[in-house]
Amino acid sequence: MASENPTASEYIQHHLQNLTFGQHPDGSWGIAHGAKEAADMGFWAIHLDTMGFSIALGILFLWLFRKAAKKVSADTPSGLQNFVELMVEFVDGSVKETFHGKNKVIAPLALTIFVWVFLMNTMDLVPVDFLPTLAGLLGIPYFKVVPTTDLNATLGMSLSVFILIVYYSIKVKGVSGFVGELTLQPFGKWMIPFNLLLEGVGLLAKPVSLALRLFGNLYAGELIFILIAILPWGLQWALSVPWAIFHILVIVLQAFIFMMLTIVYLSMAHEDH
Amino acid sequence: MNLNLTLIGQAISFAIFVWFCMKYVWPPVIAALEERSKKIADGLEAANRASRDLELAQEQASQILRESKDNAAEIIEQANKRANQMIDEAKEQVIADGKRLREAAQAEIEQDVMRAKEALRAQVSVLAFAGAEKILGATIDEKAHSEIVEQLAKEL
């Protein structure tokens, strides 16, 4: 905790601060205390809480699904296998609906995105003070538990998707095809600079919008939870409960949107004009 | 909100997760799903086939039933015909027998009549002789007049 009796704005800022590990401007390595120090660390710093939670949740997802996949059988499924099959079938259906080519990567990619993002979003439903207070007792000054409220996490995923978009565009259409797609439409070869500008913005908007949409939604949701947490404790549940219930919808929806847009972008990358 | 190394760390872990999912999670599950859907399709097909077979068997059974009914009717008809025939034959036999018996009886009667006539004739001739003897008072030489008598007897 920053201080014993934080003001509202201190409390909010404290909740929005990641546990950043990096090099201080004076050359020593360590954890940043406060937003200013974290910003001074520049690019070569890492958010331990974001990484920790996202990796832990990713491992949870893979462990759970691998457990089911190991003893999966074509007979009557039960328990965990039912759930895993439901997810796989749902994702597979979404992929087949949108993407008609042959690609072994897209479906598992979509499954990973959906479940992983969903799990990361779900951390939002943990009451905002539980884990940070626990961490504070253990001497950890900052603890932001929802990885998807960190722009680094969402942008990291969306940039990976962007790399795949470029990779498959070039693989399917060739370099010339991809460049042609960026420069020769919509206005033909006499407007190449303008076309490039238009299509380039369109291309770059994909990862940016993908990242910002998820980040924005979850950040805002988290912020509202934090604001609710400032209220007198007797009033909190009256707002916190409806918002949490509404948020159940949001976290699934955002995971689904991220997955669906990834599928759409990749299927667009596979399309030859 | 600052961008930093977390971005790259996140991208790397994302890539690893996707790879693991692609390698160890997706294929077995999707294979099982496909196998099950194939099983279900096979089962449905088998059920269809069985119901078709059943229909066929029912049709066959009803046809056999119909045929056997037809056969039975034919057999009954034949039997009836045969019975009628036998009755007719018997009737004819009876009529023929009656006729023959009547004819035989008639022939016997005629024979008896003839015999009686013969006997009568013989006796008449004797009586005529006796009468003539009485009238003539003498014995008629039977040998001498037998010719006449016989002629008489014939005329009787």
Short mmCIF file of N, CA, C and O in Angstrom, two decimals, chain A residues 38 43-47 51 54 58 62 65-66 72-75 81 85 88 92 107-109 112-113 116 152-153 155-156 160, chain B residues 1-11 13-14 16-18 20-22 24-26 28-30 32-36 39:
data_model
loop_
_atom_site.label_atom_id
_atom_site.label_comp_id
_atom_site.label_asym_id
_atom_site.label_seq_id
_atom_site.Cartn_x
_atom_site.Cartn_y
_atom_site.Cartn_z
N ALA A 38 7.96 3.59 -12.68
CA ALA A 38 7.70 2.58 -13.70
C ALA A 38 7.88 3.19 -15.09
O ALA A 38 8.47 2.57 -15.98
N PHE A 43 11.19 0.97 -21.91
CA PHE A 43 10.66 -0.24 -22.52
C PHE A 43 11.17 -1.49 -21.85
O PHE A 43 10.47 -2.50 -21.76
N TRP A 44 12.38 -1.45 -21.35
CA TRP A 44 12.99 -2.69 -20.83
C TRP A 44 12.60 -2.97 -19.40
O TRP A 44 13.42 -3.09 -18.51
N ALA A 45 11.31 -3.03 -19.20
CA ALA A 45 10.79 -3.40 -17.89
C ALA A 45 9.67 -4.40 -18.11
O ALA A 45 9.11 -4.48 -19.22
N ILE A 46 9.35 -5.12 -17.10
CA ILE A 46 8.34 -6.15 -17.30
C ILE A 46 7.32 -6.11 -16.15
O ILE A 46 7.67 -5.82 -15.02
N HIS A 47 6.06 -6.35 -16.53
CA HIS A 47 5.02 -6.36 -15.51
C HIS A 47 4.90 -7.76 -14.94
O HIS A 47 4.37 -8.65 -15.59
N MET A 51 2.38 -10.84 -16.37
CA MET A 51 3.00 -12.06 -16.90
C MET A 51 2.64 -13.26 -16.05
O MET A 51 2.28 -14.32 -16.56
N SER A 54 -1.11 -14.18 -16.44
CA SER A 54 -1.46 -14.69 -17.78
C SER A 54 -0.84 -16.06 -18.01
O SER A 54 -1.49 -16.96 -18.54
N GLY A 58 -2.84 -19.41 -18.53
CA GLY A 58 -2.60 -20.17 -19.75
C GLY A 58 -2.27 -21.61 -19.43
O GLY A 58 -2.77 -22.55 -20.07
N LEU A 62 -4.28 -25.00 -20.46
CA LEU A 62 -3.69 -26.11 -21.19
C LEU A 62 -3.68 -27.39 -20.37
O LEU A 62 -3.91 -28.48 -20.89
N PHE A 65 -7.27 -28.77 -20.39
CA PHE A 65 -7.67 -29.32 -21.69
C PHE A 65 -6.81 -30.52 -22.06
O PHE A 65 -7.31 -31.47 -22.67
N ARG A 66 -5.53 -30.47 -21.67
CA ARG A 66 -4.66 -31.60 -21.97
C ARG A 66 -5.12 -32.84 -21.18
O ARG A 66 -5.12 -33.95 -21.68
N VAL A 72 -9.48 -38.72 -23.83
CA VAL A 72 -10.68 -38.49 -24.62
C VAL A 72 -11.03 -39.78 -25.37
O VAL A 72 -10.16 -40.55 -25.77
N SER A 73 -12.32 -40.04 -25.46
CA SER A 73 -12.74 -41.23 -26.20
C SER A 73 -14.01 -40.91 -26.96
O SER A 73 -14.72 -39.95 -26.65
N ALA A 74 -14.28 -41.74 -27.96
CA ALA A 74 -15.46 -41.49 -28.79
C ALA A 74 -16.73 -42.02 -28.14
O ALA A 74 -17.82 -41.81 -28.66
N ASP A 75 -16.55 -42.69 -26.99
CA ASP A 75 -17.76 -43.19 -26.31
C ASP A 75 -18.46 -42.04 -25.61
O ASP A 75 -18.08 -40.89 -25.75
N GLN A 81 -14.51 -33.96 -20.01
CA GLN A 81 -14.48 -34.16 -21.46
C GLN A 81 -15.66 -33.48 -22.13
O GLN A 81 -15.53 -32.89 -23.21
N GLU A 85 -15.10 -30.77 -24.92
CA GLU A 85 -15.68 -31.00 -26.24
C GLU A 85 -16.61 -29.88 -26.64
O GLU A 85 -16.66 -29.46 -27.80
N VAL A 88 -14.42 -27.03 -27.73
CA VAL A 88 -13.76 -27.33 -29.00
C VAL A 88 -14.77 -27.28 -30.14
O VAL A 88 -14.53 -26.70 -31.20
N ASP A 92 -14.64 -24.77 -33.14
CA ASP A 92 -14.53 -25.39 -34.46
C ASP A 92 -15.67 -24.93 -35.36
O ASP A 92 -15.46 -24.64 -36.54
N ALA A 107 -7.82 -22.97 -35.95
CA ALA A 107 -8.76 -23.46 -34.95
C ALA A 107 -8.13 -23.56 -33.55
O ALA A 107 -8.71 -23.03 -32.60
N PRO A 108 -6.96 -24.19 -33.41
CA PRO A 108 -6.35 -24.19 -32.07
C PRO A 108 -6.02 -22.78 -31.59
O PRO A 108 -6.15 -22.48 -30.40
N LEU A 109 -5.62 -21.93 -32.52
CA LEU A 109 -5.35 -20.54 -32.16
C LEU A 109 -6.60 -19.89 -31.59
O LEU A 109 -6.56 -19.23 -30.55
N THR A 112 -7.35 -21.25 -28.15
CA THR A 112 -6.45 -20.68 -27.15
C THR A 112 -6.86 -19.26 -26.80
O THR A 112 -6.95 -18.89 -25.63
N ILE A 113 -7.12 -18.47 -27.84
CA ILE A 113 -7.52 -17.07 -27.59
C ILE A 113 -8.78 -17.04 -26.75
O ILE A 113 -8.84 -16.35 -25.72
N TRP A 116 -8.21 -18.57 -23.11
CA TRP A 116 -7.21 -17.82 -22.36
C TRP A 116 -7.72 -16.42 -22.03
O TRP A 116 -7.65 -15.97 -20.88
N ASN A 152 -0.27 -4.06 -22.58
CA ASN A 152 0.82 -4.91 -23.08
C ASN A 152 0.32 -6.31 -23.42
O ASN A 152 0.72 -6.90 -24.42
N ALA A 153 -0.55 -6.82 -22.56
CA ALA A 153 -1.03 -8.18 -22.77
C ALA A 153 -1.88 -8.27 -24.04
O ALA A 153 -1.67 -9.14 -24.89
N LEU A 155 -2.07 -6.12 -26.51
CA LEU A 155 -1.32 -5.76 -27.70
C LEU A 155 -0.34 -6.88 -28.08
O LEU A 155 -0.11 -7.14 -29.26
N GLY A 156 0.19 -7.56 -27.08
CA GLY A 156 1.07 -8.70 -27.37
C GLY A 156 0.34 -9.76 -28.16
O GLY A 156 0.86 -10.30 -29.14
N SER A 160 0.78 -10.62 -32.28
CA SER A 160 1.02 -11.99 -32.76
C SER A 160 0.04 -12.32 -33.88
O SER A 160 0.41 -12.91 -34.91
N MET B 1 0.17 3.99 -17.90
CA MET B 1 0.06 2.85 -18.83
C MET B 1 1.20 2.92 -19.84
O MET B 1 1.15 3.70 -20.77
N ASN B 2 2.21 2.16 -19.57
CA ASN B 2 3.36 2.22 -20.48
C ASN B 2 3.62 0.87 -21.14
O ASN B 2 3.46 -0.17 -20.51
N LEU B 3 4.01 0.96 -22.38
CA LEU B 3 4.35 -0.27 -23.09
C LEU B 3 5.77 -0.67 -22.70
O LEU B 3 6.65 0.17 -22.63
N ASN B 4 5.94 -1.95 -22.46
CA ASN B 4 7.30 -2.41 -22.17
C ASN B 4 7.46 -3.86 -22.55
O ASN B 4 6.68 -4.39 -23.34
N LEU B 5 8.45 -4.46 -21.97
CA LEU B 5 8.85 -5.83 -22.34
C LEU B 5 7.70 -6.84 -22.16
O LEU B 5 7.70 -7.88 -22.80
N THR B 6 6.76 -6.49 -21.31
CA THR B 6 5.62 -7.38 -21.09
C THR B 6 4.96 -7.77 -22.41
O THR B 6 4.51 -8.89 -22.60
N LEU B 7 4.93 -6.77 -23.31
CA LEU B 7 4.36 -6.98 -24.64
C LEU B 7 4.98 -8.19 -25.32
O LEU B 7 4.28 -9.09 -25.80
N ILE B 8 6.29 -8.23 -25.31
CA ILE B 8 6.99 -9.32 -26.01
C ILE B 8 6.85 -10.62 -25.23
O ILE B 8 6.60 -11.69 -25.80
N GLY B 9 6.95 -10.50 -23.91
CA GLY B 9 6.76 -11.69 -23.08
C GLY B 9 5.40 -12.30 -23.32
O GLY B 9 5.25 -13.52 -23.47
N GLN B 10 4.41 -11.43 -23.40
CA GLN B 10 3.05 -11.89 -23.62
C GLN B 10 2.92 -12.56 -24.98
O GLN B 10 2.29 -13.62 -25.10
N ALA B 11 3.55 -11.97 -25.99
CA ALA B 11 3.49 -12.55 -27.34
C ALA B 11 4.16 -13.92 -27.35
O ALA B 11 3.64 -14.86 -27.96
N SER B 13 4.60 -16.01 -24.75
CA SER B 13 3.81 -17.03 -24.04
C SER B 13 2.58 -17.39 -24.86
O SER B 13 2.17 -18.55 -24.91
N PHE B 14 2.00 -16.40 -25.53
CA PHE B 14 0.86 -16.67 -26.40
C PHE B 14 1.23 -17.68 -27.48
O PHE B 14 0.52 -18.67 -27.70
N ILE B 16 3.62 -19.86 -27.43
CA ILE B 16 3.86 -21.19 -26.85
C ILE B 16 2.53 -21.89 -26.54
O ILE B 16 2.34 -23.07 -26.84
N PHE B 17 1.59 -21.12 -25.99
CA PHE B 17 0.29 -21.71 -25.66
C PHE B 17 -0.40 -22.22 -26.91
O PHE B 17 -0.97 -23.31 -26.94
N VAL B 18 -0.37 -21.38 -27.95
CA VAL B 18 -1.03 -21.79 -29.20
C VAL B 18 -0.38 -23.05 -29.74
O VAL B 18 -1.05 -23.99 -30.17
N PHE B 20 1.26 -25.37 -28.11
CA PHE B 20 0.92 -26.52 -27.28
C PHE B 20 -0.51 -26.99 -27.57
O PHE B 20 -0.78 -28.18 -27.74
N CYS B 21 -1.40 -26.01 -27.67
CA CYS B 21 -2.80 -26.35 -27.94
C CYS B 21 -2.92 -27.06 -29.28
O CYS B 21 -3.64 -28.04 -29.42
N MET B 22 -2.19 -26.55 -30.25
CA MET B 22 -2.26 -27.11 -31.60
C MET B 22 -1.70 -28.53 -31.65
O MET B 22 -2.16 -29.37 -32.40
N TYR B 24 -1.07 -30.70 -28.78
CA TYR B 24 -1.47 -31.72 -27.81
C TYR B 24 -2.93 -31.68 -27.38
O TYR B 24 -3.40 -32.60 -26.75
N VAL B 25 -3.61 -30.59 -27.66
CA VAL B 25 -4.99 -30.49 -27.18
C VAL B 25 -5.98 -30.67 -28.32
O VAL B 25 -6.90 -31.49 -28.25
N TRP B 26 -5.77 -29.91 -29.37
CA TRP B 26 -6.77 -29.90 -30.45
C TRP B 26 -6.91 -31.25 -31.16
O TRP B 26 -8.03 -31.75 -31.27
N PRO B 28 -6.35 -34.59 -30.52
CA PRO B 28 -7.09 -35.73 -29.94
C PRO B 28 -8.57 -35.44 -29.76
O PRO B 28 -9.41 -36.31 -30.03
N VAL B 29 -8.88 -34.22 -29.32
CA VAL B 29 -10.29 -33.91 -29.06
C VAL B 29 -11.08 -33.92 -30.36
O VAL B 29 -12.15 -34.53 -30.46
N ILE B 30 -10.53 -33.28 -31.37
CA ILE B 30 -11.27 -33.19 -32.62
C ILE B 30 -11.38 -34.58 -33.27
O ILE B 30 -12.39 -34.92 -33.88
N ALA B 32 -11.59 -37.38 -31.63
CA ALA B 32 -12.65 -38.10 -30.90
C ALA B 32 -14.02 -37.63 -31.36
O ALA B 32 -14.94 -38.43 -31.55
N LEU B 33 -14.13 -36.33 -31.56
CA LEU B 33 -15.42 -35.78 -32.00
C LEU B 33 -15.80 -36.34 -33.36
O LEU B 33 -16.95 -36.75 -33.59
N GLU B 34 -14.81 -36.38 -34.24
CA GLU B 34 -15.10 -36.90 -35.58
C GLU B 34 -15.47 -38.38 -35.53
O GLU B 34 -16.39 -38.83 -36.20
N GLU B 35 -14.71 -39.10 -34.68
CA GLU B 35 -14.98 -40.53 -34.57
C GLU B 35 -16.40 -40.75 -34.05
O GLU B 35 -17.14 -41.59 -34.56
N ARG B 36 -16.78 -39.94 -33.06
CA ARG B 36 -18.11 -40.13 -32.50
C ARG B 36 -19.19 -39.79 -33.54
O ARG B 36 -20.17 -40.50 -33.68
N LYS B 39 -19.49 -42.61 -35.76
CA LYS B 39 -20.19 -43.70 -35.09
C LYS B 39 -21.70 -43.47 -35.14
O LYS B 39 -22.49 -44.38 -35.43
#
